[in-house]
């Protein structure tokens, strides 16, 4: 039985239930004591904001007129022919700033303003969340500092320039592998030191409670829209809903509306990097262990003693050794399944979608495209909905460099 | 005997604090990163802490992503891990000094939850002679099962209170504290600060009123003068980044030992030299 489509206010509100801050055993608040009151404050502020019609109306109006929602659900016929089944793309690449990240950034910066915090910090991997947060801060006139690993600064140069143009300060992070994990750690340390004046706009469904639920609430608009659009076009629910998973926000955003639809398979595609067996990958759910990273208990790429290991992916947005706790629970409960795609196959899909559909996908989203191209399933009468979480302009330099190498 | 075991770590910590109190001073608890710069030099630093007059030692277990720590301790952890240090390396240091001085492990939640789980961690830590455990990313509300497991093994489970912790929560934290309460002197990660936080005295006085155990202050105490100032209001003074930095900057183990011994000696003299009446 299918659930009724979410009303606009439910779209912002999201779903609750269960142990607060936990998804099965996962989630929680494994952070220094200094942050606990700020997390409590955030939880209360979010509860109040989503019940405030003025806040909801403002968020929806910006969603429509600034972000450009709803994004289209596009029947990708040539891709479908190649995949051997009908495929719709949920076009988050057409959202303002070029990825789904803006859905969360606008909501959280609105919330920061409502909480009276004059300063916002964010971390970024691929640069998309940094650009989205810088954009929201420009629009809403809030000071913005973005932490970014220096390796990611190198491979995502255009986004660094965009953040500067939007008025954000980009702080390079030199620790460890100089990628997303260290950027999140640096942002959390900044937050510990400046918690009175600062809101941390975390970019994915990770971090201490209430962040995983808050970001899910702000991203579920993807699946809420897609479900309505899919039913309009096909008069039936999709057989499979597919999204790439790094931290997991576009996947949670896409899956949430479909979770009650038990006949719909939910498939998350993780980064296999050089191959899961090489140890150089970003597949926390497929090959990690239960551990704590950045304040929540989830699937983490860690060693036996609990030390966090470096992830690897050609895509900066999937180059992260953790994943949102709700994904770990969706995996354990069997409601979603998680598969992996290598750098090589993702790069192939990047080129293939460009040629087939005239859409240059982000390297992150290319993992989801690669999986449907490679899984060999011809299906029956069913069809797929794939979240095309972002556009690939930011990746051109990196991909061309690899091609030359 | 189970009952003795249950209280042994707690009792040793309390004895250390009361011995200092009888001398009319706050207890001195230097922090060190276990296995930094390597296992052998680290043991020499621990010996120097004992030599320098420490009442207790806070022994850090290196972790890859220490969210509560500033750059100095983070770098030391990274270096220790790079030198091949494991939990067992740190427990061996604990074993070597633990009979002479109460040792409190500073360990991130991952290391407690990882491996073979909290019960195994607890028995290994207690077996190595640790008296207590500080888990900086296991705040009240997340810690109940783990706290019980650690307590059952005879370890004190030392909670932290931050300047941001509201009054009601302070009381709840104090109610479950064993060993001592660790008051975080200022908002932020570990590391030296130019000045102590303005409301520290009130915060410490409030926590001392609520807690049935001693109250020690750490995070940001980087000079002898600051240590003396904190010693006037708290039962214990914890010094971390300053000492770790001295070890990092010293050329060779001998110089590191000389530097930290001298610093602790001066700090102890400053703590002991202050004879102003202490509020109990």
Tab-separated table of C-alpha atoms in Angstrom, chain A residues 99-345:
chain	number	residue	atom	x	y	z
A	99	UNK	CA	23.662	19.829	-6.613
A	100	UNK	CA	21.216	18.716	-3.937
A	101	UNK	CA	23.419	20.280	-1.241
A	102	UNK	CA	21.569	23.597	-1.496
A	103	UNK	CA	18.375	22.043	-0.034
A	104	UNK	CA	20.148	21.473	3.259
A	105	UNK	CA	22.239	24.638	3.201
A	106	UNK	CA	19.294	27.009	2.743
A	107	UNK	CA	17.328	25.271	5.505
A	108	UNK	CA	20.197	25.290	7.978
A	109	UNK	CA	21.262	28.870	7.323
A	110	UNK	CA	17.649	29.969	7.783
A	111	UNK	CA	17.734	28.054	11.054
A	112	UNK	CA	21.031	29.701	12.062
A	113	UNK	CA	19.469	33.116	11.527
A	114	UNK	CA	16.429	32.108	13.511
A	115	UNK	CA	18.747	30.985	16.342
A	116	UNK	CA	20.495	34.348	16.263
A	117	UNK	CA	23.880	32.917	15.245
A	118	UNK	CA	25.774	35.515	13.178
A	119	UNK	CA	28.427	33.071	11.954
A	120	UNK	CA	28.185	29.821	10.046
A	121	UNK	CA	30.848	27.211	9.435
A	122	UNK	CA	30.793	24.277	7.066
A	123	UNK	CA	33.054	21.535	5.785
A	124	UNK	CA	33.259	20.550	2.189
A	125	UNK	CA	34.732	17.688	0.172
A	126	UNK	CA	33.786	18.121	-3.474
A	127	UNK	CA	33.118	21.769	-2.771
A	128	UNK	CA	29.402	21.488	-3.531
A	129	UNK	CA	28.310	21.814	0.083
A	130	UNK	CA	30.758	24.658	0.601
A	131	UNK	CA	29.377	26.486	-2.429
A	132	UNK	CA	25.809	25.820	-1.315
A	133	UNK	CA	26.491	27.126	2.187
A	134	UNK	CA	28.371	30.154	0.864
A	135	UNK	CA	25.410	30.824	-1.436
A	136	UNK	CA	22.871	30.569	1.382
A	137	UNK	CA	25.048	32.815	3.549
A	138	UNK	CA	25.333	35.415	0.798
A	139	UNK	CA	21.578	35.374	0.312
A	140	UNK	CA	20.788	35.558	4.017
A	141	UNK	CA	23.711	37.830	4.965
A	142	UNK	CA	25.547	35.539	7.383
A	143	UNK	CA	29.327	35.256	7.866
A	144	UNK	CA	30.593	32.011	6.336
A	145	UNK	CA	33.771	29.997	6.921
A	146	UNK	CA	34.322	26.764	4.979
A	147	UNK	CA	36.887	24.119	5.949
A	148	UNK	CA	38.287	22.169	3.028
A	149	UNK	CA	41.149	19.688	2.798
A	150	UNK	CA	44.024	21.031	0.728
A	151	UNK	CA	43.932	17.937	-1.525
A	152	UNK	CA	40.268	18.693	-2.264
A	153	UNK	CA	41.134	22.348	-2.852
A	154	UNK	CA	43.552	21.132	-5.491
A	155	UNK	CA	41.099	18.846	-7.266
A	156	UNK	CA	38.026	21.078	-6.970
A	157	UNK	CA	39.527	24.455	-7.823
A	158	UNK	CA	36.472	25.984	-9.541
A	159	UNK	CA	34.360	25.516	-6.434
A	160	UNK	CA	37.025	27.202	-4.301
A	161	UNK	CA	36.860	30.212	-6.617
A	162	UNK	CA	33.082	30.233	-6.425
A	163	UNK	CA	33.100	30.257	-2.629
A	164	UNK	CA	35.481	33.210	-2.642
A	165	UNK	CA	33.273	35.090	-5.057
A	166	UNK	CA	30.270	34.440	-2.806
A	167	UNK	CA	32.081	36.015	0.115
A	168	UNK	CA	33.030	32.922	2.100
A	169	UNK	CA	36.405	32.339	3.686
A	170	UNK	CA	37.885	28.974	2.674
A	171	UNK	CA	40.257	27.558	5.295
A	172	UNK	CA	42.630	24.857	3.976
A	173	UNK	CA	42.989	21.810	6.230
A	174	UNK	CA	46.410	20.165	6.125
A	175	UNK	CA	45.929	17.257	8.553
A	176	UNK	CA	45.882	13.606	7.511
A	177	UNK	CA	44.965	12.894	3.895
A	178	UNK	CA	43.783	16.525	3.586
A	179	UNK	CA	40.288	15.541	2.434
A	180	UNK	CA	36.725	15.503	3.753
A	181	UNK	CA	37.325	13.643	7.021
A	182	UNK	CA	39.850	16.204	8.203
A	183	UNK	CA	37.640	19.067	7.021
A	184	UNK	CA	34.776	17.775	9.206
A	185	UNK	CA	37.133	17.397	12.184
A	186	UNK	CA	38.421	20.942	11.703
A	187	UNK	CA	34.882	22.298	11.503
A	188	UNK	CA	33.872	20.464	14.687
A	189	UNK	CA	36.921	21.886	16.508
A	190	UNK	CA	35.991	25.385	15.342
A	191	UNK	CA	32.480	24.771	16.608
A	192	UNK	CA	33.749	23.608	20.015
A	193	UNK	CA	35.681	26.883	20.307
A	194	UNK	CA	32.997	29.254	18.954
A	195	UNK	CA	29.797	27.508	19.868
A	196	UNK	CA	28.116	30.592	21.337
A	197	UNK	CA	28.141	32.579	18.099
A	198	UNK	CA	28.377	29.884	15.463
A	199	UNK	CA	26.122	27.333	13.805
A	200	UNK	CA	27.736	24.364	12.110
A	201	UNK	CA	26.006	23.634	8.805
A	202	UNK	CA	27.029	20.012	8.452
A	203	UNK	CA	26.800	18.877	4.843
A	204	UNK	CA	25.489	15.368	5.125
A	205	UNK	CA	23.366	13.044	7.246
A	206	UNK	CA	26.347	12.461	9.536
A	207	UNK	CA	27.536	13.945	12.820
A	208	UNK	CA	26.008	13.941	16.291
A	209	UNK	CA	22.236	13.981	16.809
A	210	UNK	CA	20.191	15.878	15.749
A	211	UNK	CA	22.202	16.470	12.554
A	212	UNK	CA	21.462	13.179	10.757
A	213	UNK	CA	17.713	13.676	11.226
A	214	UNK	CA	17.841	17.420	10.563
A	215	UNK	CA	19.691	16.997	7.265
A	216	UNK	CA	17.384	14.130	6.280
A	217	UNK	CA	14.358	16.343	6.956
A	218	UNK	CA	15.819	19.031	4.696
A	219	UNK	CA	16.824	16.592	1.924
A	220	UNK	CA	13.739	14.383	1.851
A	221	UNK	CA	12.218	16.859	-0.566
A	222	UNK	CA	14.130	14.964	-3.290
A	223	UNK	CA	12.227	11.727	-2.764
A	224	UNK	CA	8.957	13.432	-1.854
A	225	UNK	CA	8.971	15.148	-5.231
A	226	UNK	CA	10.283	12.147	-7.128
A	227	UNK	CA	7.584	9.887	-5.728
A	228	UNK	CA	4.791	12.225	-6.799
A	229	UNK	CA	6.396	12.779	-10.197
A	230	UNK	CA	6.969	9.066	-10.733
A	231	UNK	CA	3.348	8.236	-9.938
A	232	UNK	CA	2.169	10.975	-12.301
A	233	UNK	CA	4.275	9.633	-15.144
A	234	UNK	CA	3.982	5.890	-14.623
A	235	UNK	CA	0.923	5.440	-12.396
A	236	UNK	CA	3.037	2.946	-10.488
A	237	UNK	CA	5.923	3.160	-8.076
A	238	UNK	CA	9.435	2.467	-9.354
A	239	UNK	CA	10.901	-0.978	-8.936
A	240	UNK	CA	14.218	0.429	-7.750
A	241	UNK	CA	15.411	3.750	-6.346
A	242	UNK	CA	19.142	4.288	-6.643
A	243	UNK	CA	21.528	6.901	-5.290
A	244	UNK	CA	25.221	7.241	-4.567
A	245	UNK	CA	26.340	7.198	-0.925
A	246	UNK	CA	29.244	9.098	0.573
A	247	UNK	CA	27.990	10.632	3.795
A	248	UNK	CA	24.636	9.701	2.329
A	249	UNK	CA	22.499	12.846	2.176
A	250	UNK	CA	21.259	12.595	-1.405
A	251	UNK	CA	20.521	8.902	-0.832
A	252	UNK	CA	18.594	9.476	2.412
A	253	UNK	CA	16.872	12.410	0.745
A	254	UNK	CA	15.799	10.187	-2.133
A	255	UNK	CA	14.985	7.064	-0.094
A	256	UNK	CA	12.953	8.538	2.763
A	257	UNK	CA	9.678	8.983	0.878
A	258	UNK	CA	9.965	5.419	-0.464
A	259	UNK	CA	10.901	3.672	2.778
A	260	UNK	CA	7.262	2.782	3.561
A	261	UNK	CA	6.792	1.418	0.005
A	262	UNK	CA	8.046	-2.066	0.706
A	263	UNK	CA	7.899	-3.137	-2.928
A	264	UNK	CA	10.424	-0.491	-3.923
A	265	UNK	CA	14.057	-1.629	-3.716
A	266	UNK	CA	16.363	1.024	-2.264
A	267	UNK	CA	19.937	0.759	-3.491
A	268	UNK	CA	22.860	2.861	-2.290
A	269	UNK	CA	26.011	2.905	-4.377
A	270	UNK	CA	29.276	3.342	-2.504
A	271	UNK	CA	32.711	4.155	-3.868
A	272	UNK	CA	34.871	1.071	-4.357
A	273	UNK	CA	37.802	3.298	-5.330
A	274	UNK	CA	40.563	1.038	-6.631
A	275	UNK	CA	38.450	-1.956	-5.580
A	276	UNK	CA	37.148	-2.900	-2.136
A	277	UNK	CA	39.707	-5.706	-1.840
A	278	UNK	CA	42.609	-3.246	-2.273
A	279	UNK	CA	41.680	-1.393	0.900
A	280	UNK	CA	41.634	1.847	-1.105
A	281	UNK	CA	37.922	2.619	-1.166
A	282	UNK	CA	35.143	4.622	0.438
A	283	UNK	CA	32.725	1.767	1.075
A	284	UNK	CA	31.935	2.153	4.784
A	285	UNK	CA	28.685	0.178	4.633
A	286	UNK	CA	30.015	-2.612	2.458
A	287	UNK	CA	33.430	-3.040	4.051
A	288	UNK	CA	33.568	-1.013	7.295
A	289	UNK	CA	32.955	-1.875	10.930
A	290	UNK	CA	30.750	-0.370	13.631
A	291	UNK	CA	32.614	2.552	15.090
A	292	UNK	CA	32.367	6.224	15.976
A	293	UNK	CA	33.265	8.966	13.542
A	294	UNK	CA	32.444	12.646	13.864
A	295	UNK	CA	30.052	12.170	16.736
A	296	UNK	CA	27.916	9.231	15.703
A	297	UNK	CA	28.076	5.471	15.839
A	298	UNK	CA	27.803	4.073	12.338
A	299	UNK	CA	29.598	2.033	9.708
A	300	UNK	CA	33.157	3.334	9.545
A	301	UNK	CA	36.318	2.350	7.736
A	302	UNK	CA	38.411	1.728	10.827
A	303	UNK	CA	40.970	-0.746	12.071
A	304	UNK	CA	40.360	-3.306	14.796
A	305	UNK	CA	41.375	-0.936	17.591
A	306	UNK	CA	39.047	1.804	16.361
A	307	UNK	CA	41.542	4.025	14.534
A	308	UNK	CA	39.918	5.657	11.522
A	309	UNK	CA	41.511	4.719	8.211
A	310	UNK	CA	41.811	6.879	5.127
A	311	UNK	CA	39.158	6.479	2.481
A	312	UNK	CA	39.833	6.683	-1.221
A	313	UNK	CA	37.648	7.670	-4.134
A	314	UNK	CA	38.208	9.560	-7.356
A	315	UNK	CA	35.157	11.524	-6.312
A	316	UNK	CA	35.896	13.960	-3.482
A	317	UNK	CA	32.311	13.768	-2.226
A	318	UNK	CA	32.537	10.006	-1.654
A	319	UNK	CA	36.080	10.112	-0.268
A	320	UNK	CA	34.937	9.713	3.335
A	321	UNK	CA	35.471	6.799	5.763
A	322	UNK	CA	32.072	7.149	7.430
A	323	UNK	CA	28.406	7.260	6.503
A	324	UNK	CA	25.189	8.524	8.070
A	325	UNK	CA	23.884	6.312	10.899
A	326	UNK	CA	20.461	5.941	9.290
A	327	UNK	CA	22.091	4.158	6.355
A	328	UNK	CA	23.732	1.671	8.724
A	329	UNK	CA	20.293	0.970	10.152
A	330	UNK	CA	18.625	0.708	6.723
A	331	UNK	CA	21.343	-1.810	5.835
A	332	UNK	CA	20.969	-3.883	9.011
A	333	UNK	CA	17.177	-3.842	8.850
A	334	UNK	CA	17.371	-5.006	5.250
A	335	UNK	CA	15.276	-2.124	3.961
A	336	UNK	CA	18.061	-0.846	1.732
A	337	UNK	CA	20.970	-2.609	0.104
A	338	UNK	CA	24.360	-1.208	-0.675
A	339	UNK	CA	26.600	-1.974	-3.597
A	340	UNK	CA	29.911	-0.569	-4.828
A	341	UNK	CA	31.350	0.889	-8.030
A	342	UNK	CA	35.045	1.445	-8.778
A	343	UNK	CA	36.714	4.692	-9.819
A	344	UNK	CA	37.232	3.182	-13.258
A	345	UNK	CA	33.572	2.376	-13.824
